[in-house]
Amino acid sequence: MTAEFQVPSPLVPTRENYFVRYCKQHSDGSWAVVDVSLDSLRPNLISRTRRRPSGCLIQELPNGYSKVTWIEHMEVDDRSVHTMYKPLVHSGLAFGAKRWVSTLERQCERLASSMASNIPASDLSVITSPEGRKSMLKLAERMVMSFCTGVGASTAHAWTTMSSTGSDDVRVMTRKSMDDPGRPPGIVLSAATSFWIPVAPKRVFDFLRDENSRSEVKCLGFGLVVDFMNVANVLEKQTEPPGPTWNCSSCVRFTSKLTVLS
């Protein structure tokens, strides 16, 4: 297998690895998925990373649950990583086991939400059918994949720096969109920048997901927004009442001609 691991930022180089994957079920019912690097078989390849034996162990637990243990072994030359992103990379949330477990957990939440039958009344809004909820979640997943494709540092698409002011660099990229279902053919223009905000991450996240803050955020892209209506809301994860909602997909109508999925 050949894989290119990315972070949604052009300031973090991708990691390309060539490896073989072996899956085996043990006598106790547990599954092992192991990746072994074959980069040494490509002597002409110049790479800043080398993936050592890595993988996960999946064990069955009572009540239909699973215990997943993930291990990532990497040799990395991270000198080309922007200073702003080094803490993220070093924490394991960018390429490490923490990211894989988080991604797996998020996908399981999405599948559980799409198959849920006990939907809270506050979550019904105008989409009441299971098929409608599944369609909205699939569209949201496509949107996230499209976003990550547009801001990643894939070697297939080159970024151009528009300004040189250190951490406030603005980079742009153009790519062709052809034979992509649901998207018209043409040229896709992406722009990305990174900057520091002297506010705790959770406060920024709460602000962006707060319905009362949507008009303040959306007016930056759509002009002055006087009013909006949340026409659909699909929860993906919620702690036990009265806990907060963390992950959800929302469909918001700003005008009769403008509806935004977030």
mmCIF file of C-alpha atoms in Angstrom, residues 3 6 33 60 69 118 125 151 168 170 197 227 245:
data_model
loop_
_atom_site.group_PDB
_atom_site.id
_atom_site.type_symbol
_atom_site.label_atom_id
_atom_site.label_comp_id
_atom_site.label_asym_id
_atom_site.label_seq_id
_atom_site.Cartn_x
_atom_site.Cartn_y
_atom_site.Cartn_z
ATOM 1 C CA ALA A 3 -0.362 6.323 1.541
ATOM 2 C CA GLN A 6 -1.907 14.934 5.609
ATOM 3 C CA VAL A 33 -3.921 -5.012 11.950
ATOM 4 C CA GLU A 60 -14.371 -7.544 21.893
ATOM 5 C CA THR A 69 -5.371 -0.151 21.082
ATOM 6 C CA ASN A 118 -34.635 7.305 19.438
ATOM 7 C CA SER A 125 -36.691 20.127 13.044
ATOM 8 C CA VAL A 151 -6.376 22.856 2.416
ATOM 9 C CA ASP A 168 0.572 35.182 8.376
ATOM 10 C CA VAL A 170 -1.470 33.498 2.619
ATOM 11 C CA ILE A 197 -5.691 33.768 18.511
ATOM 12 C CA ASP A 227 -31.621 36.934 10.286
ATOM 13 C CA THR A 245 -23.519 18.817 22.236
#
